[in-house]
């Protein structure tokens, strides 16, 4: 058996790309960043990587993934889209 190590080939952009937009919005809120409502998902991902230190961002991202509820995501996406249309 060997000790666990960080995989140096995993890129930050790749890790954050698996998060849904609603999860990215939670991370923006948790870190007191603007909501960037009119910006793309890619833009938001880049801002999070730029503004939040890695050790904090990845811990929060892993928590979002752990808490992900596949049964309610359709409802969350619809709510997000409705709110975006209103803004």
CSV table of N, CA and C in Angstrom, one decimal:
chain,number,residue,atom,x,y,z
A,1,UNK,N,0.9,-1.2,0.0
A,1,UNK,CA,0.0,0.0,0.0
A,1,UNK,C,0.9,1.2,0.0
A,2,UNK,N,0.4,2.3,-0.7
A,2,UNK,CA,1.2,3.5,-0.7
A,2,UNK,C,0.4,4.6,-0.1
A,3,UNK,N,1.0,5.7,0.3
A,3,UNK,CA,0.4,6.8,0.9
A,3,UNK,C,-0.4,7.6,-0.2
A,4,UNK,N,-1.5,8.2,0.1
A,4,UNK,CA,-2.3,9.0,-0.8
A,4,UNK,C,-1.5,10.2,-1.1
A,5,UNK,N,-1.6,10.7,-2.4
A,5,UNK,CA,-0.9,11.9,-2.8
A,5,UNK,C,-1.8,12.7,-3.7
A,6,UNK,N,-1.5,13.9,-3.8
A,6,UNK,CA,-2.3,14.8,-4.7
A,6,UNK,C,-1.8,14.5,-6.2
A,7,UNK,N,-2.8,14.3,-7.0
A,7,UNK,CA,-2.5,14.1,-8.5
A,7,UNK,C,-2.1,15.4,-9.1
A,8,UNK,N,-0.9,15.6,-9.5
A,8,UNK,CA,-0.4,16.8,-10.1
A,8,UNK,C,-1.0,17.1,-11.5
A,9,UNK,N,-1.6,16.1,-12.1
A,9,UNK,CA,-2.1,16.2,-13.5
A,9,UNK,C,-3.5,16.8,-13.5
A,10,UNK,N,-4.2,16.8,-12.4
A,10,UNK,CA,-5.5,17.3,-12.3
A,10,UNK,C,-5.5,18.8,-12.3
A,11,UNK,N,-6.2,19.5,-13.2
A,11,UNK,CA,-6.2,20.9,-13.3
A,11,UNK,C,-7.4,21.5,-12.5
A,12,UNK,N,-7.2,22.7,-12.0
A,12,UNK,CA,-8.2,23.4,-11.2
A,12,UNK,C,-9.5,23.6,-12.0
A,13,UNK,N,-9.3,24.0,-13.3
A,13,UNK,CA,-10.5,24.2,-14.1
A,13,UNK,C,-11.3,23.0,-14.4
A,14,UNK,N,-10.6,21.9,-14.4
A,14,UNK,CA,-11.3,20.6,-14.6
A,14,UNK,C,-12.1,20.2,-13.4
A,15,UNK,N,-11.5,20.4,-12.2
A,15,UNK,CA,-12.1,20.0,-11.0
A,15,UNK,C,-13.4,20.8,-10.8
A,16,UNK,N,-13.4,22.1,-11.1
A,16,UNK,CA,-14.6,23.0,-10.8
A,16,UNK,C,-15.6,22.8,-11.9
A,17,UNK,N,-15.2,22.3,-13.0
A,17,UNK,CA,-16.2,22.2,-14.2
A,17,UNK,C,-17.3,21.2,-13.9
A,18,UNK,N,-17.1,20.3,-12.9
A,18,UNK,CA,-18.2,19.3,-12.7
A,18,UNK,C,-19.3,19.9,-11.8
A,19,UNK,N,-19.1,21.1,-11.3
A,19,UNK,CA,-20.2,21.7,-10.5
A,19,UNK,C,-21.3,22.3,-11.4
A,20,UNK,N,-22.5,22.2,-10.9
A,20,UNK,CA,-23.6,22.8,-11.6
A,20,UNK,C,-23.6,24.3,-11.2
A,21,UNK,N,-24.4,25.1,-12.1
A,21,UNK,CA,-24.4,26.5,-11.9
A,21,UNK,C,-25.0,26.9,-10.5
A,22,UNK,N,-26.0,26.2,-10.0
A,22,UNK,CA,-26.5,26.5,-8.7
A,22,UNK,C,-25.5,26.2,-7.6
A,23,UNK,N,-24.6,25.2,-7.8
A,23,UNK,CA,-23.6,25.0,-6.8
A,23,UNK,C,-22.5,26.1,-6.9
A,24,UNK,N,-22.2,26.5,-8.1
A,24,UNK,CA,-21.3,27.6,-8.2
A,24,UNK,C,-21.8,28.9,-7.5
A,25,UNK,N,-23.1,29.1,-7.7
A,25,UNK,CA,-23.8,30.3,-7.0
A,25,UNK,C,-23.6,30.2,-5.5
A,26,UNK,N,-23.8,29.0,-5.0
A,26,UNK,CA,-23.6,28.8,-3.5
A,26,UNK,C,-22.2,29.2,-3.1
A,27,UNK,N,-21.2,28.8,-3.9
A,27,UNK,CA,-19.8,29.1,-3.6
A,27,UNK,C,-19.6,30.6,-3.7
A,28,UNK,N,-20.2,31.3,-4.6
A,28,UNK,CA,-20.1,32.7,-4.7
A,28,UNK,C,-20.6,33.4,-3.5
A,29,UNK,N,-21.8,32.9,-3.0
A,29,UNK,CA,-22.4,33.5,-1.8
A,29,UNK,C,-21.5,33.2,-0.6
A,30,UNK,N,-21.0,32.0,-0.4
A,30,UNK,CA,-20.2,31.6,0.7
A,30,UNK,C,-19.0,32.5,0.8
A,31,UNK,N,-18.5,32.9,-0.3
A,31,UNK,CA,-17.2,33.7,-0.3
A,31,UNK,C,-17.4,35.2,-0.5
A,32,UNK,N,-18.7,35.6,-0.4
A,32,UNK,CA,-19.0,37.1,-0.5
A,32,UNK,C,-18.6,37.7,-1.8
A,33,UNK,N,-18.8,37.0,-2.9
A,33,UNK,CA,-18.5,37.5,-4.2
A,33,UNK,C,-19.7,37.9,-5.0
A,34,UNK,N,-19.6,38.8,-5.9
A,34,UNK,CA,-20.8,39.1,-6.7
A,34,UNK,C,-21.4,37.9,-7.4
A,35,UNK,N,-22.7,38.0,-7.8
A,35,UNK,CA,-23.4,36.9,-8.3
A,35,UNK,C,-23.1,36.6,-9.8
A,36,UNK,N,-22.7,37.6,-10.5
A,36,UNK,CA,-22.3,37.5,-11.9
A,36,UNK,C,-23.5,36.8,-12.7
A,37,UNK,N,-24.7,37.4,-12.5
A,37,UNK,CA,-25.9,36.8,-13.1
A,37,UNK,C,-25.8,36.7,-14.7
A,38,UNK,N,-25.3,37.7,-15.3
A,38,UNK,CA,-25.3,37.8,-16.7
A,38,UNK,C,-24.0,37.1,-17.4
A,39,UNK,N,-23.2,36.6,-16.6
A,39,UNK,CA,-22.0,36.0,-17.1
A,39,UNK,C,-22.1,34.5,-17.3
A,40,UNK,N,-21.2,33.9,-18.0
A,40,UNK,CA,-21.3,32.5,-18.3
A,40,UNK,C,-20.8,31.6,-17.2
A,41,UNK,N,-21.1,30.4,-17.2
A,41,UNK,CA,-20.6,29.4,-16.2
A,41,UNK,C,-19.1,29.4,-16.2
A,42,UNK,N,-18.5,29.4,-17.3
A,42,UNK,CA,-17.0,29.4,-17.4
A,42,UNK,C,-16.4,30.7,-16.8
A,43,UNK,N,-17.1,31.8,-17.0
A,43,UNK,CA,-16.6,33.0,-16.3
A,43,UNK,C,-16.6,32.9,-14.8
A,44,UNK,N,-17.7,32.4,-14.3
A,44,UNK,CA,-17.9,32.2,-12.9
A,44,UNK,C,-16.9,31.3,-12.3
A,45,UNK,N,-16.6,30.2,-13.0
A,45,UNK,CA,-15.6,29.2,-12.6
A,45,UNK,C,-14.2,29.9,-12.5
A,46,UNK,N,-13.9,30.7,-13.5
A,46,UNK,CA,-12.6,31.4,-13.5
A,46,UNK,C,-12.5,32.4,-12.4
A,47,UNK,N,-13.6,33.1,-12.1
A,47,UNK,CA,-13.6,34.1,-11.0
A,47,UNK,C,-13.4,33.4,-9.7
A,48,UNK,N,-14.0,32.2,-9.5
A,48,UNK,CA,-13.9,31.5,-8.2
A,48,UNK,C,-12.4,31.0,-8.0
A,49,UNK,N,-11.8,30.5,-9.1
A,49,UNK,CA,-10.5,30.1,-9.0
A,49,UNK,C,-9.5,31.2,-8.7
A,50,UNK,N,-9.8,32.4,-9.3
A,50,UNK,CA,-9.0,33.6,-9.2
A,50,UNK,C,-9.1,34.2,-7.8
A,51,UNK,N,-10.3,34.2,-7.2
A,51,UNK,CA,-10.6,35.0,-6.0
A,51,UNK,C,-10.5,34.2,-4.7
A,52,UNK,N,-10.7,32.9,-4.8
A,52,UNK,CA,-10.8,32.1,-3.6
A,52,UNK,C,-9.6,31.2,-3.5
A,53,UNK,N,-8.8,31.2,-2.4
A,53,UNK,CA,-7.7,30.3,-2.2
A,53,UNK,C,-8.0,28.9,-2.4
A,54,UNK,N,-7.2,28.1,-3.1
A,54,UNK,CA,-7.4,26.7,-3.5
A,54,UNK,C,-7.9,25.9,-2.3
A,55,UNK,N,-7.2,25.9,-1.2
A,55,UNK,CA,-7.5,25.0,-0.1
A,55,UNK,C,-8.9,25.3,0.4
A,56,UNK,N,-9.4,26.5,0.3
A,56,UNK,CA,-10.8,26.8,0.8
A,56,UNK,C,-11.8,26.4,-0.3
A,57,UNK,N,-11.5,26.8,-1.6
A,57,UNK,CA,-12.4,26.5,-2.7
A,57,UNK,C,-12.6,25.0,-2.8
A,58,UNK,N,-11.6,24.2,-2.8
A,58,UNK,CA,-11.8,22.8,-3.0
A,58,UNK,C,-12.5,22.1,-1.9
A,59,UNK,N,-12.3,22.6,-0.7
A,59,UNK,CA,-13.1,22.0,0.5
A,59,UNK,C,-14.5,22.3,0.3
A,60,UNK,N,-14.8,23.6,-0.1
A,60,UNK,CA,-16.2,24.0,-0.3
A,60,UNK,C,-16.8,23.2,-1.5
A,61,UNK,N,-16.1,23.1,-2.6
A,61,UNK,CA,-16.6,22.4,-3.8
A,61,UNK,C,-16.9,20.9,-3.4
A,62,UNK,N,-16.0,20.3,-2.7
A,62,UNK,CA,-16.3,18.9,-2.3
A,62,UNK,C,-17.5,18.8,-1.4
A,63,UNK,N,-17.7,19.8,-0.6
A,63,UNK,CA,-18.9,19.8,0.3
A,63,UNK,C,-20.2,19.9,-0.6
A,64,UNK,N,-20.1,20.8,-1.6
A,64,UNK,CA,-21.2,20.9,-2.5
A,64,UNK,C,-21.6,19.6,-3.2
A,65,UNK,N,-20.5,18.9,-3.7
A,65,UNK,CA,-20.7,17.6,-4.3
A,65,UNK,C,-21.3,16.6,-3.4
A,66,UNK,N,-20.8,16.6,-2.2
A,66,UNK,CA,-21.3,15.6,-1.2
A,66,UNK,C,-22.8,15.9,-0.9
A,67,UNK,N,-23.2,17.2,-0.9
A,67,UNK,CA,-24.6,17.5,-0.6
A,67,UNK,C,-25.5,17.5,-1.8
A,68,UNK,N,-25.0,17.2,-3.0
A,68,UNK,CA,-25.8,17.3,-4.2
A,68,UNK,C,-26.9,16.3,-4.1
A,69,UNK,N,-28.1,16.8,-4.4
A,69,UNK,CA,-29.3,16.0,-4.4
A,69,UNK,C,-29.9,15.9,-5.8
A,70,UNK,N,-29.7,14.8,-6.4
A,70,UNK,CA,-30.2,14.5,-7.7
A,70,UNK,C,-31.7,14.5,-7.9
A,71,UNK,N,-32.4,14.4,-6.8
A,71,UNK,CA,-33.9,14.4,-6.8
A,71,UNK,C,-34.4,15.8,-7.0
A,72,UNK,N,-33.7,16.8,-6.5
A,72,UNK,CA,-34.3,18.2,-6.5
A,72,UNK,C,-33.6,19.1,-7.5
A,73,UNK,N,-32.6,18.6,-8.3
A,73,UNK,CA,-31.9,19.4,-9.2
A,73,UNK,C,-32.8,20.0,-10.3
A,74,UNK,N,-33.7,19.3,-10.8
A,74,UNK,CA,-34.6,19.8,-11.9
A,74,UNK,C,-35.4,21.1,-11.4
A,75,UNK,N,-35.8,21.0,-10.1
A,75,UNK,CA,-36.5,22.1,-9.5
A,75,UNK,C,-35.6,23.3,-9.3
A,76,UNK,N,-34.4,23.1,-8.9
A,76,UNK,CA,-33.4,24.1,-8.7
A,76,UNK,C,-33.0,24.8,-10.0
A,77,UNK,N,-32.9,24.0,-11.0
A,77,UNK,CA,-32.5,24.6,-12.3
A,77,UNK,C,-33.7,25.5,-12.8
A,78,UNK,N,-34.9,25.0,-12.7
A,78,UNK,CA,-36.1,25.8,-13.1
A,78,UNK,C,-36.2,27.1,-12.4
A,79,UNK,N,-36.0,27.0,-11.0
A,79,UNK,CA,-36.0,28.2,-10.2
A,79,UNK,C,-34.9,29.2,-10.7
A,80,UNK,N,-33.7,28.7,-10.9
A,80,UNK,CA,-32.6,29.5,-11.4
A,80,UNK,C,-33.0,30.2,-12.7
A,81,UNK,N,-33.5,29.5,-13.6
A,81,UNK,CA,-33.9,30.0,-14.9
A,81,UNK,C,-35.0,31.1,-14.8
A,82,UNK,N,-36.0,30.8,-14.0
A,82,UNK,CA,-37.0,31.8,-13.7
A,82,UNK,C,-36.5,33.1,-13.2
A,83,UNK,N,-35.6,33.0,-12.2
A,83,UNK,CA,-35.0,34.2,-11.6
A,83,UNK,C,-34.1,34.9,-12.5
A,84,UNK,N,-33.5,34.2,-13.4
A,84,UNK,CA,-32.6,34.8,-14.4
A,84,UNK,C,-33.4,35.6,-15.4
A,85,UNK,N,-34.6,35.1,-15.8
A,85,UNK,CA,-35.4,35.8,-16.7
A,85,UNK,C,-36.0,37.1,-16.2
A,86,UNK,N,-36.2,37.1,-14.8
A,86,UNK,CA,-36.8,38.3,-14.2
A,86,UNK,C,-35.7,39.4,-14.1
A,87,UNK,N,-34.5,39.0,-13.9
A,87,UNK,CA,-33.4,40.0,-13.7
A,87,UNK,C,-33.0,40.7,-14.9
